[in-house]
Short mmCIF file of C-alpha atoms and ligand atoms in Angstrom, two decimals:
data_model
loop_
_atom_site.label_atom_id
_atom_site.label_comp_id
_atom_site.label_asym_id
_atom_site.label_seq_id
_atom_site.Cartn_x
_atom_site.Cartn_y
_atom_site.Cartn_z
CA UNK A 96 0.00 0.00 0.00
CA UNK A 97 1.36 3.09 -1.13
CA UNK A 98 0.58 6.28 1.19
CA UNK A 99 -1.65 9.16 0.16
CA UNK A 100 -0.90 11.52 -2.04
CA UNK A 101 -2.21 15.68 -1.89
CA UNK A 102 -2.18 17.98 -4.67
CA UNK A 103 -0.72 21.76 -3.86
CA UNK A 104 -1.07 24.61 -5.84
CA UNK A 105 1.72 26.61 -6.99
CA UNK A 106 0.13 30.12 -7.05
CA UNK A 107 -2.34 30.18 -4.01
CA UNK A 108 -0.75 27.17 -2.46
CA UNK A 109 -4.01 25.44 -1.54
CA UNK A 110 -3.99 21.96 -0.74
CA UNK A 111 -6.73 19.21 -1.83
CA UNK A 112 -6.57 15.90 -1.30
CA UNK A 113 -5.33 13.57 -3.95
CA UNK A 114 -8.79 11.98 -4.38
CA UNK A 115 -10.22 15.56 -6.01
CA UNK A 116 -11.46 15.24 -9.37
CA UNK A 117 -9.57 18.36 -10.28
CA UNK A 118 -6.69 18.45 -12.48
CA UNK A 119 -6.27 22.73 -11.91
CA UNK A 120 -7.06 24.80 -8.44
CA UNK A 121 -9.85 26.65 -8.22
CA UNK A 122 -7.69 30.14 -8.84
CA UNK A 123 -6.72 28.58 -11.94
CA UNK A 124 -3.32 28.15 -10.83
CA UNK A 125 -1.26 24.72 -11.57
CA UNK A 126 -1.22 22.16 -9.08
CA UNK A 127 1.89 19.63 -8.11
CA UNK A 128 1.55 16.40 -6.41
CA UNK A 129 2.67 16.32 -2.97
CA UNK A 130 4.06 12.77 -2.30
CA UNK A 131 6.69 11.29 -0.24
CA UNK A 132 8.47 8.28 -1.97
CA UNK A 133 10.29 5.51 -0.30
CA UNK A 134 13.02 3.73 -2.19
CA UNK A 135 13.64 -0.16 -1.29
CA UNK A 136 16.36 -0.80 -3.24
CA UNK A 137 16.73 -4.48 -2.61
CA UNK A 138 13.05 -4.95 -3.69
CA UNK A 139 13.30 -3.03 -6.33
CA UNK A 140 16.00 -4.77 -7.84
CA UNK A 141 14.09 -8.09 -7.67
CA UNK A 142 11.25 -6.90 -9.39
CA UNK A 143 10.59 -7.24 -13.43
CA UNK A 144 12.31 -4.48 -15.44
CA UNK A 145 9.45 -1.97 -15.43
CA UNK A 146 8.90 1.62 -14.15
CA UNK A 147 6.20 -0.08 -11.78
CA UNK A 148 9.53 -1.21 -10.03
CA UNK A 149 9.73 1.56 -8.33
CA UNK A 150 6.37 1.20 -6.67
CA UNK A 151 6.67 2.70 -3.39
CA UNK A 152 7.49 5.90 -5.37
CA UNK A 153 4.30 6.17 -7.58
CA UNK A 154 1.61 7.88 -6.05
CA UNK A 155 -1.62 5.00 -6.76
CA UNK A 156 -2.86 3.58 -3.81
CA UNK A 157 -4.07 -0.14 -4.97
CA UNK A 158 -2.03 -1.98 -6.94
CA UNK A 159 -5.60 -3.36 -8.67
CA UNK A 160 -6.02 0.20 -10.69
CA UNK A 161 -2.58 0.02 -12.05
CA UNK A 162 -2.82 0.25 -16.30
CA UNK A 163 0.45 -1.27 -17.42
CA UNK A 164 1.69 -2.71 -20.42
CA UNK A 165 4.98 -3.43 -18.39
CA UNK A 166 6.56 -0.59 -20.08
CA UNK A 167 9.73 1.47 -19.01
CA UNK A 168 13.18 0.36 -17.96
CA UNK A 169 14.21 0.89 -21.66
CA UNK A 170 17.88 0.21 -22.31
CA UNK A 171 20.90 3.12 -21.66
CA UNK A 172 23.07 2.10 -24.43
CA UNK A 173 26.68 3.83 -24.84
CA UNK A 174 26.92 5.92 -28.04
CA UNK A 175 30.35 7.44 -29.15
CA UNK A 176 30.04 10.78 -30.74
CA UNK A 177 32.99 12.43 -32.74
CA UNK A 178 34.92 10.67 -30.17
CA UNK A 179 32.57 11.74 -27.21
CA UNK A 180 31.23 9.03 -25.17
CA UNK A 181 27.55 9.10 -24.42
CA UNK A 182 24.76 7.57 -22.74
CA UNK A 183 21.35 7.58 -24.40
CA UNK A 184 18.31 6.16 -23.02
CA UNK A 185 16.01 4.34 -25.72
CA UNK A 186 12.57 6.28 -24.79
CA UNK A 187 11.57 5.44 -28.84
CA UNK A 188 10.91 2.40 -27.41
CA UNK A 189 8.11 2.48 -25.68
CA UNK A 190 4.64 0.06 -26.13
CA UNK A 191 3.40 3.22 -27.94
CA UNK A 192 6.41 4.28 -29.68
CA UNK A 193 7.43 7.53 -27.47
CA UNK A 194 8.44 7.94 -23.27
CA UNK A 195 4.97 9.60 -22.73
CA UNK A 196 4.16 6.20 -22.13
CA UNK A 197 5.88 6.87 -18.95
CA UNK A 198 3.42 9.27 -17.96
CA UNK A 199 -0.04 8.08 -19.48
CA UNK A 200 1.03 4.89 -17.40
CA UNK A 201 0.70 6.91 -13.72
CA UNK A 202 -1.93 9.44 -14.79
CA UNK A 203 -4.39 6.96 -16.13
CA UNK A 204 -4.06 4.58 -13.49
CA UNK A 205 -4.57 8.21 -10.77
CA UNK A 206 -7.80 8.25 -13.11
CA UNK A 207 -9.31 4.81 -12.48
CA UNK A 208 -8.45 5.20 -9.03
CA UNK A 209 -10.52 8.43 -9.26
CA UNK A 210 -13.62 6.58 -10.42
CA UNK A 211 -13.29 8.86 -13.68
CA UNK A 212 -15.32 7.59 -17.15
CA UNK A 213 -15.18 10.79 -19.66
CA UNK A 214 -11.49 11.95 -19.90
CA UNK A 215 -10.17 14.68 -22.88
CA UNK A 216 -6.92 15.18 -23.54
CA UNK A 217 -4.57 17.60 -26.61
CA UNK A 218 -1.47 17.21 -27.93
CA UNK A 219 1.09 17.26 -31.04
CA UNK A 220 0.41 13.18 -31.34
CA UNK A 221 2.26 11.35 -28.98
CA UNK A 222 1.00 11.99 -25.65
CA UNK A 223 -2.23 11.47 -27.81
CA UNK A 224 -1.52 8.03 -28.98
CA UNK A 225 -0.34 7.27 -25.13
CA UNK A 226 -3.30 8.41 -23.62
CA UNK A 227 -5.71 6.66 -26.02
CA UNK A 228 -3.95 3.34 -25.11
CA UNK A 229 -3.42 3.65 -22.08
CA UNK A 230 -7.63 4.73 -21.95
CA UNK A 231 -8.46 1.44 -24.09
CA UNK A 232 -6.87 -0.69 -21.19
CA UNK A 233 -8.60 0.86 -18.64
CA UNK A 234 -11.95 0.87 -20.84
CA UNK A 235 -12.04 4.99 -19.87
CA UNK A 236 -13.16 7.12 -22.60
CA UNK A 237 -11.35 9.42 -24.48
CA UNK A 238 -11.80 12.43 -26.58
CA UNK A 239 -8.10 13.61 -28.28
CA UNK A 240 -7.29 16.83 -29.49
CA UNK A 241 -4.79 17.15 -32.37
CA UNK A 242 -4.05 19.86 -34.84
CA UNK A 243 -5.09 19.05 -38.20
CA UNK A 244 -1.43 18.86 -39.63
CA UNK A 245 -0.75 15.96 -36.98
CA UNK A 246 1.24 12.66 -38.65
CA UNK A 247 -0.50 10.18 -40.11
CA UNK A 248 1.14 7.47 -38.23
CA UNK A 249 -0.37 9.15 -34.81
CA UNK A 250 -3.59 9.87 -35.99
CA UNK A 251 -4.07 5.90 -37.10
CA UNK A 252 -2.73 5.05 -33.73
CA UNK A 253 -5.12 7.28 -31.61
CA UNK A 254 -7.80 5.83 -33.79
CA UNK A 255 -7.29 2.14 -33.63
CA UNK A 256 -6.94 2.47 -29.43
CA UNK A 257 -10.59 3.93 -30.44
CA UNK A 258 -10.27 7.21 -29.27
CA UNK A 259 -12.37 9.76 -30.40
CA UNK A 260 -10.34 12.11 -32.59
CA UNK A 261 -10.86 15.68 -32.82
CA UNK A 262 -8.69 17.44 -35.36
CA UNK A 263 -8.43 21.17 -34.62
CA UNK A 264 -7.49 23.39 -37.57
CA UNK A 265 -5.06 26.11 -37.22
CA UNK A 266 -2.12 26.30 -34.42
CA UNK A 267 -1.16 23.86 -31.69
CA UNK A 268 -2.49 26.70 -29.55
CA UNK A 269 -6.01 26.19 -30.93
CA UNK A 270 -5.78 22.65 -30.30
CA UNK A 271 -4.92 23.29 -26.56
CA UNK A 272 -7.88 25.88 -26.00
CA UNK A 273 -10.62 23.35 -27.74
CA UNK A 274 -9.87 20.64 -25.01
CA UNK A 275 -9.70 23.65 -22.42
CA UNK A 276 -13.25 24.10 -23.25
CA UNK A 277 -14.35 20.33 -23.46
CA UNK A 278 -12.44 20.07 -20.20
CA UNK A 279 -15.12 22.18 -18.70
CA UNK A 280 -17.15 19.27 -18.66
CA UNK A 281 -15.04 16.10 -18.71
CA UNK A 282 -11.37 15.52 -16.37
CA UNK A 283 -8.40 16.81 -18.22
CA UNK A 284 -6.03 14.16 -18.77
CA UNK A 285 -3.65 17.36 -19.54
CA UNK A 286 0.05 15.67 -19.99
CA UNK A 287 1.25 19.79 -19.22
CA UNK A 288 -1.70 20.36 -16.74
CA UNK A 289 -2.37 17.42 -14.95
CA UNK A 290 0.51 16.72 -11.84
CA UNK A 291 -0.05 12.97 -11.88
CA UNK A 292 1.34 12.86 -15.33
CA UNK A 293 4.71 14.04 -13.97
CA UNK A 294 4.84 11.50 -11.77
CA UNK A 295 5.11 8.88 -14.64
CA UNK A 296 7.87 11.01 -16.53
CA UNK A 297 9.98 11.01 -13.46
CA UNK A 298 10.40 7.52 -13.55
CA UNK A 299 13.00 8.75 -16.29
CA UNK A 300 16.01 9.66 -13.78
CA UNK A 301 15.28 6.74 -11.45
CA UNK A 302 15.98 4.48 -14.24
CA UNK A 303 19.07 6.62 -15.21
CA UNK A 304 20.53 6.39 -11.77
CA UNK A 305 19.54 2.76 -11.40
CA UNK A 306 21.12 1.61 -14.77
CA UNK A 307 24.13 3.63 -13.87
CA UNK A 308 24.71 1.94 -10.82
CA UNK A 309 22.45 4.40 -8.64
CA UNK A 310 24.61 7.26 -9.04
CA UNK A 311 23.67 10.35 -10.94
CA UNK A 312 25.06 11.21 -14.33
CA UNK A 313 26.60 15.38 -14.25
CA UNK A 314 24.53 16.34 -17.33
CA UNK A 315 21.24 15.31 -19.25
CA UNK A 316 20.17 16.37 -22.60
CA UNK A 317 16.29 16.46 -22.72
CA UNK A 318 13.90 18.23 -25.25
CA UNK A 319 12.08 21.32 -23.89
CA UNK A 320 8.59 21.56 -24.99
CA UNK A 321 5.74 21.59 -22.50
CA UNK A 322 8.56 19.74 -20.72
CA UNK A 323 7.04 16.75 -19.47
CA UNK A 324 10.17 14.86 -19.51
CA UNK A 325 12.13 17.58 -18.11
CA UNK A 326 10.43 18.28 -15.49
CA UNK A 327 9.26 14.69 -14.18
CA UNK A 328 13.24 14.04 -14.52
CA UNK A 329 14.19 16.98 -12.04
CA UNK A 330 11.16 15.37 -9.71
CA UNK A 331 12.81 12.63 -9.96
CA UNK A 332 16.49 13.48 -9.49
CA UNK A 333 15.37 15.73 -6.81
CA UNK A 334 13.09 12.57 -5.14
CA UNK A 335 16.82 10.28 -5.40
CA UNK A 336 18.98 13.10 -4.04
CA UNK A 337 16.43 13.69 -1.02
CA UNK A 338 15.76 10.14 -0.16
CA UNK A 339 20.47 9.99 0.18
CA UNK A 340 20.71 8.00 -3.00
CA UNK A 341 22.74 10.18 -5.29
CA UNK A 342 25.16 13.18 -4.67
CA UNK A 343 24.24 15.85 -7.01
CA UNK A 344 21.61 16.89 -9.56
CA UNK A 345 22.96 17.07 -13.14
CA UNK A 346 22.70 19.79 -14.90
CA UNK A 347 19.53 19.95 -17.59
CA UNK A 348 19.78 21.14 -20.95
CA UNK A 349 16.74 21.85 -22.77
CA UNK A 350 16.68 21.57 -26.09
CA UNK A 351 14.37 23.86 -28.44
CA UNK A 352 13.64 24.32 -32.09
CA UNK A 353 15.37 27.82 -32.77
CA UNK A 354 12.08 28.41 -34.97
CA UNK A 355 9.97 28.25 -31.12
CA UNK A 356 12.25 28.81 -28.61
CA UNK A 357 10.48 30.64 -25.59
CA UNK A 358 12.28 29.31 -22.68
CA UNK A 359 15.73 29.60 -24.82
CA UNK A 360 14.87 33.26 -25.24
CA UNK A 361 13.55 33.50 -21.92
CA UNK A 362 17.17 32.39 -20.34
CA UNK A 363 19.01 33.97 -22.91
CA UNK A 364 17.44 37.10 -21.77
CA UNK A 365 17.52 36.34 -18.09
CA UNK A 366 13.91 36.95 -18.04
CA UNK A 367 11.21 34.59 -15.09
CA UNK A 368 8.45 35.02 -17.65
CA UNK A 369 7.65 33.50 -21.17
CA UNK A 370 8.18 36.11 -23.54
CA UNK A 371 5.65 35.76 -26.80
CA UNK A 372 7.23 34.78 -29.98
CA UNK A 373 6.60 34.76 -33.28
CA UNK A 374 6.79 30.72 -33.82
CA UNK A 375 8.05 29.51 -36.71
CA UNK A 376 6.75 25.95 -38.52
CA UNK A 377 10.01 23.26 -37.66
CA UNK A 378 10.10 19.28 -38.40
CA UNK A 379 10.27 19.36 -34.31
CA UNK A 380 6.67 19.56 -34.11
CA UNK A 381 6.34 17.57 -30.50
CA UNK A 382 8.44 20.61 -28.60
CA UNK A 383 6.99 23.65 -31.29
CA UNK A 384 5.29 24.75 -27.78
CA UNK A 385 5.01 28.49 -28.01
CA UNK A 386 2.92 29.14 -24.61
CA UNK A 387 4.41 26.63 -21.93
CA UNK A 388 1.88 26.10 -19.43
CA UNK A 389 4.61 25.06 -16.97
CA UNK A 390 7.12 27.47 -18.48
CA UNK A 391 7.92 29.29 -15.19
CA UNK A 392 8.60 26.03 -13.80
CA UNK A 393 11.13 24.65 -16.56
CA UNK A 394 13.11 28.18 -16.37
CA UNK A 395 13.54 27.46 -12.33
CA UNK A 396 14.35 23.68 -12.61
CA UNK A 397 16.94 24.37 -15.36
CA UNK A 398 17.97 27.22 -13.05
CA UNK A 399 18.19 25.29 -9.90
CA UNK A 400 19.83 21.98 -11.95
CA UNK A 401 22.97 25.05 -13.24
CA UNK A 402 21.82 23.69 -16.52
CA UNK A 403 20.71 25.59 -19.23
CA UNK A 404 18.80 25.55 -22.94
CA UNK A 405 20.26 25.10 -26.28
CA UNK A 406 18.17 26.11 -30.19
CA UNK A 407 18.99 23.81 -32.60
CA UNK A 408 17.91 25.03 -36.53
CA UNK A 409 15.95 23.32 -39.08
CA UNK A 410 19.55 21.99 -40.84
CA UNK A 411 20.86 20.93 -37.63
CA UNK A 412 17.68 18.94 -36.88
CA UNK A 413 17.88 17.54 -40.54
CA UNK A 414 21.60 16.43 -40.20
CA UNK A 415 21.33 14.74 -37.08
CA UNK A 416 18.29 13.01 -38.86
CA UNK A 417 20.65 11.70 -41.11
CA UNK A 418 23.75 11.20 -38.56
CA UNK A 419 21.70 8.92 -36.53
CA UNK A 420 19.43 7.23 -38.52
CA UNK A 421 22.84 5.84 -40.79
CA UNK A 422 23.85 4.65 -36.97
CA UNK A 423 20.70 2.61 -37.33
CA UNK A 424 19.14 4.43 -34.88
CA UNK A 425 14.83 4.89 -35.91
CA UNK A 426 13.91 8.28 -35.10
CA UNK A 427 11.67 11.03 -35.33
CA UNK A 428 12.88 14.35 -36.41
CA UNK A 429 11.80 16.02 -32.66
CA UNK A 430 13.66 13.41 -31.33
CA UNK A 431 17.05 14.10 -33.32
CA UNK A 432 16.48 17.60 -32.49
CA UNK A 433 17.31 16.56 -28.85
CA UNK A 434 20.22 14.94 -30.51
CA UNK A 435 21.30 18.26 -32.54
CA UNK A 436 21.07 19.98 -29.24
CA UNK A 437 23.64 17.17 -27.59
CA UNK A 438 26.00 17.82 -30.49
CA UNK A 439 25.85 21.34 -29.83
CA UNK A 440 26.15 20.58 -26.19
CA UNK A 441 29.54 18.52 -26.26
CA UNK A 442 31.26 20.71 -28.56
CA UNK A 443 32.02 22.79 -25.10
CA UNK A 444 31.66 19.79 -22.39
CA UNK A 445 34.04 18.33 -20.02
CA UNK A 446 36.06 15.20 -21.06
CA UNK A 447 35.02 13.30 -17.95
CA UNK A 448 31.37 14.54 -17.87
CA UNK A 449 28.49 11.71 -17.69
CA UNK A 450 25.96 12.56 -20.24
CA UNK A 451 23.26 11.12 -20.62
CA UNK A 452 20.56 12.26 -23.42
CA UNK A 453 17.20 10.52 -24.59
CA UNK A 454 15.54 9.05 -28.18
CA UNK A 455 12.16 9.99 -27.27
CA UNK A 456 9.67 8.94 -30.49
CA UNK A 457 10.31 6.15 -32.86
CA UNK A 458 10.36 7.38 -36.64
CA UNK A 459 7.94 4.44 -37.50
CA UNK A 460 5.30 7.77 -36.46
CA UNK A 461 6.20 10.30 -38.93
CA UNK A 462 6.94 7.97 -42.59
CA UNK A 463 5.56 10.88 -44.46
CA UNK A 464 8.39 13.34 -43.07
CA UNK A 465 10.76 11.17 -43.14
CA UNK A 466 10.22 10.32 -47.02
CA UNK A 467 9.57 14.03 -47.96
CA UNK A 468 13.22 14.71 -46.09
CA UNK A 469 14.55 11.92 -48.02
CA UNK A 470 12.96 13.11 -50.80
CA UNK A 471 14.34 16.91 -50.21
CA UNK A 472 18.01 15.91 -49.77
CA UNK A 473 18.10 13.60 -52.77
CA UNK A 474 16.77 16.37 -55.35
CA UNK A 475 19.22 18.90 -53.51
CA UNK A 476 21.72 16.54 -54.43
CA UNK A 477 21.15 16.56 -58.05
C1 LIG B 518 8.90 12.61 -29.75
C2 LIG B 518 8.76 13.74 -28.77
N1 LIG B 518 9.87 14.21 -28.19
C3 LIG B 518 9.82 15.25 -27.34
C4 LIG B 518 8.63 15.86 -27.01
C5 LIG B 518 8.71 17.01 -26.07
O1 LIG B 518 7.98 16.96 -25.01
P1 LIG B 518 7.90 17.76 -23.68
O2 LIG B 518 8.86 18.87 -23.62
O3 LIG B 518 6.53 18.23 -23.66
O4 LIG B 518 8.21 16.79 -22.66
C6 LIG B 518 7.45 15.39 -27.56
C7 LIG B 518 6.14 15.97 -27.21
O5 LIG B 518 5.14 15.74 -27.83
C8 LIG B 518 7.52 14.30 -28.47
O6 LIG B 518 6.42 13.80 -29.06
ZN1 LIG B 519 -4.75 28.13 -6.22
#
């Protein structure tokens, strides 16, 4: 039996129980999940390789609401770059092809537990296809919000876990303030609004430090959208360094798409607000976030971690398409901007820094991009 968990919220700092059927406060401000983890690391280390390993850490009370496919514990497989060595966890490989598996797993299983039968949900695809899945298992269902533009690949997906799909035209923004609005009536399964979904995601840095024999790595490379990943992984560096297990908190580097780069322009300019920005279309559609609902929180967590945030361009993200997809690595082109951002990154690192950076969508989701890039280089060739 896990204990209880309470939500808290950030800009009134009310508390509700965890058992609320809210997913915001009622000021409107974001909440967190107040939870204290325990870390058995004998049992643990018995268990199956899954992020349900870490049980006593994930906030669901009975272990009978749990939706699982047994996913998580992907592999940490050492990479050489230009002569850099590397660590990069393989996220693409997820049940539904991307880490928000990690935390559709938690928040879905926080919505059974709540009794919850009507949930909505937005996104660029992936946390989409996650949720729908994840939904399906639990027979809970779900409307998704996509923009219209959204890859085939993750529109087929969302439909086959038989979602209902709502494609939203015009900007990712659009998208988000439709399922605001159907939100009014059914729970939010928000992956940037709703806490529990963090609580999956941070199951990210206890895998790290487990695979690296429990100790912390000095730097990780993570993509910097909404920052789902970013942010469960400072939860859960933060949650290992509290609890005596590690010695430090790397550093996190967020990686943007120089044509939407908010919280790069935000640190740049040593500013604790998201400026607005004139976003630009990029083949990194999953982190083309131009209004971070958690933005505020990213810029502290980077802050606090000494990290900072890279912008990688549209040829960057293109090359390192082609770097690491000739390495045999299958991935989509938001994930290789994380890896254009951890080229950037070592050109200036420390020879005996542990990195440690993520693939975090397979390119089996986006064949049409891939082909038209293909397509693109080949003619530019000629
Ligand atoms: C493949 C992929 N990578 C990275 C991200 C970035 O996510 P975030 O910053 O929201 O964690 C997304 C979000 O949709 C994605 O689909
Ligand atoms: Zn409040």
């Amino acid at each position: 039996m896990v204990h209880m968990s309470k939500m808290v919220c950030e800009k009134c700092h009310k508390i509700f129980s965890g058992y609320e059927k809210i997913w915001r406060c009622v000021c409107g401000g974001l909440l967190d999940v107040d939870f204290q983890p325990s870390f058995p690391i004998d049992k643990i280390q018995k268990r199956p390789p899954t992020m349900w390993r870490y049980r006593e850490a994930l906030p669901i009370a009975q272990d009978q609401n749990i939706i699982s496919f047994a996913e998580g514990f992907t592999p940490l497989i050492p990479v050489d770059l230009g002569g850099k060595p590397v660590w990069i966890k393989q996220d693409h490989l997820f049940p539904t092809g991307s880490y928000k598996d990690r935390g559709a797993s938690v928040l879905i299983s926080k919505v059974k537990e709540l009794g919850v039968r009507n949930v909505v949900e937005d996104s660029s695809g992936n946390a989409g296809c996650a949720i729908a899945a994840y939904c399906a298992q639990a027979k809970i269902k779900c409307q998704i919000f996509v923009p219209d533009d959204t890859a085939a690949g993750k529109l087929a997906q969302i439909l086959w876990s038989g979602a209902e799909l709502r494609k939203i035209p015009g900007s990712r923004e659009d998208t988000a303030q439709a399922a605001l609005k159907a939100a009014e009536k059914d729970y939010y399964a928000s992956h940037s609004w709703n806490p529990f979904f963090f609580q999956g995601t941070k199951t990210f840095a206890y895998e790290i430090c487990e695979q690296l024999g429990w100790r912390s790595p000095d730097a990780v490379v993570v993509p910097a959208g909404n920052g789902t990943l970013l942010l469960g992984a400072f939860i859960g560096f933060q949650e290992l360094f509290s609890a005596g297990i590690i010695s430090h908190i790397p550093k996190i580097i967020g990686v943007q798409s120089a044509n939407c780069a908010p919280l790069y322009q935000a640190c740049q300019e040593n500013l604790f607000d998201i400026p607005k920005i004139d976003k630009q279309d990029t083949l990194a559609e999953g982190i083309a976030i131009a209004e971070p609902i958690r933005g505020k929180q990213i810029l502290e967590a980077v802050r606090r971690s000494k990290g900072g945030f890279i912008a990688v361009n549209e040829s960057e993200i293109k090359r390192s398409l082609q770097d690491f997809c000739k390495k045999g690595f299958y991935i989509e082109p938001t994930s290789t901007a994380t890896m254009a951002g951890l080229i950037q990154y070592l050109k200036n690192s420390n020879p005996d820094e542990l990195i440690v950076s993520v693939f975090t969508g397979h390119g089996l989701k986006a064949t049409e991009k891939m082909l038209k890039i293909l397509e693109e280089s080949s003619s530019n060739k000629d």
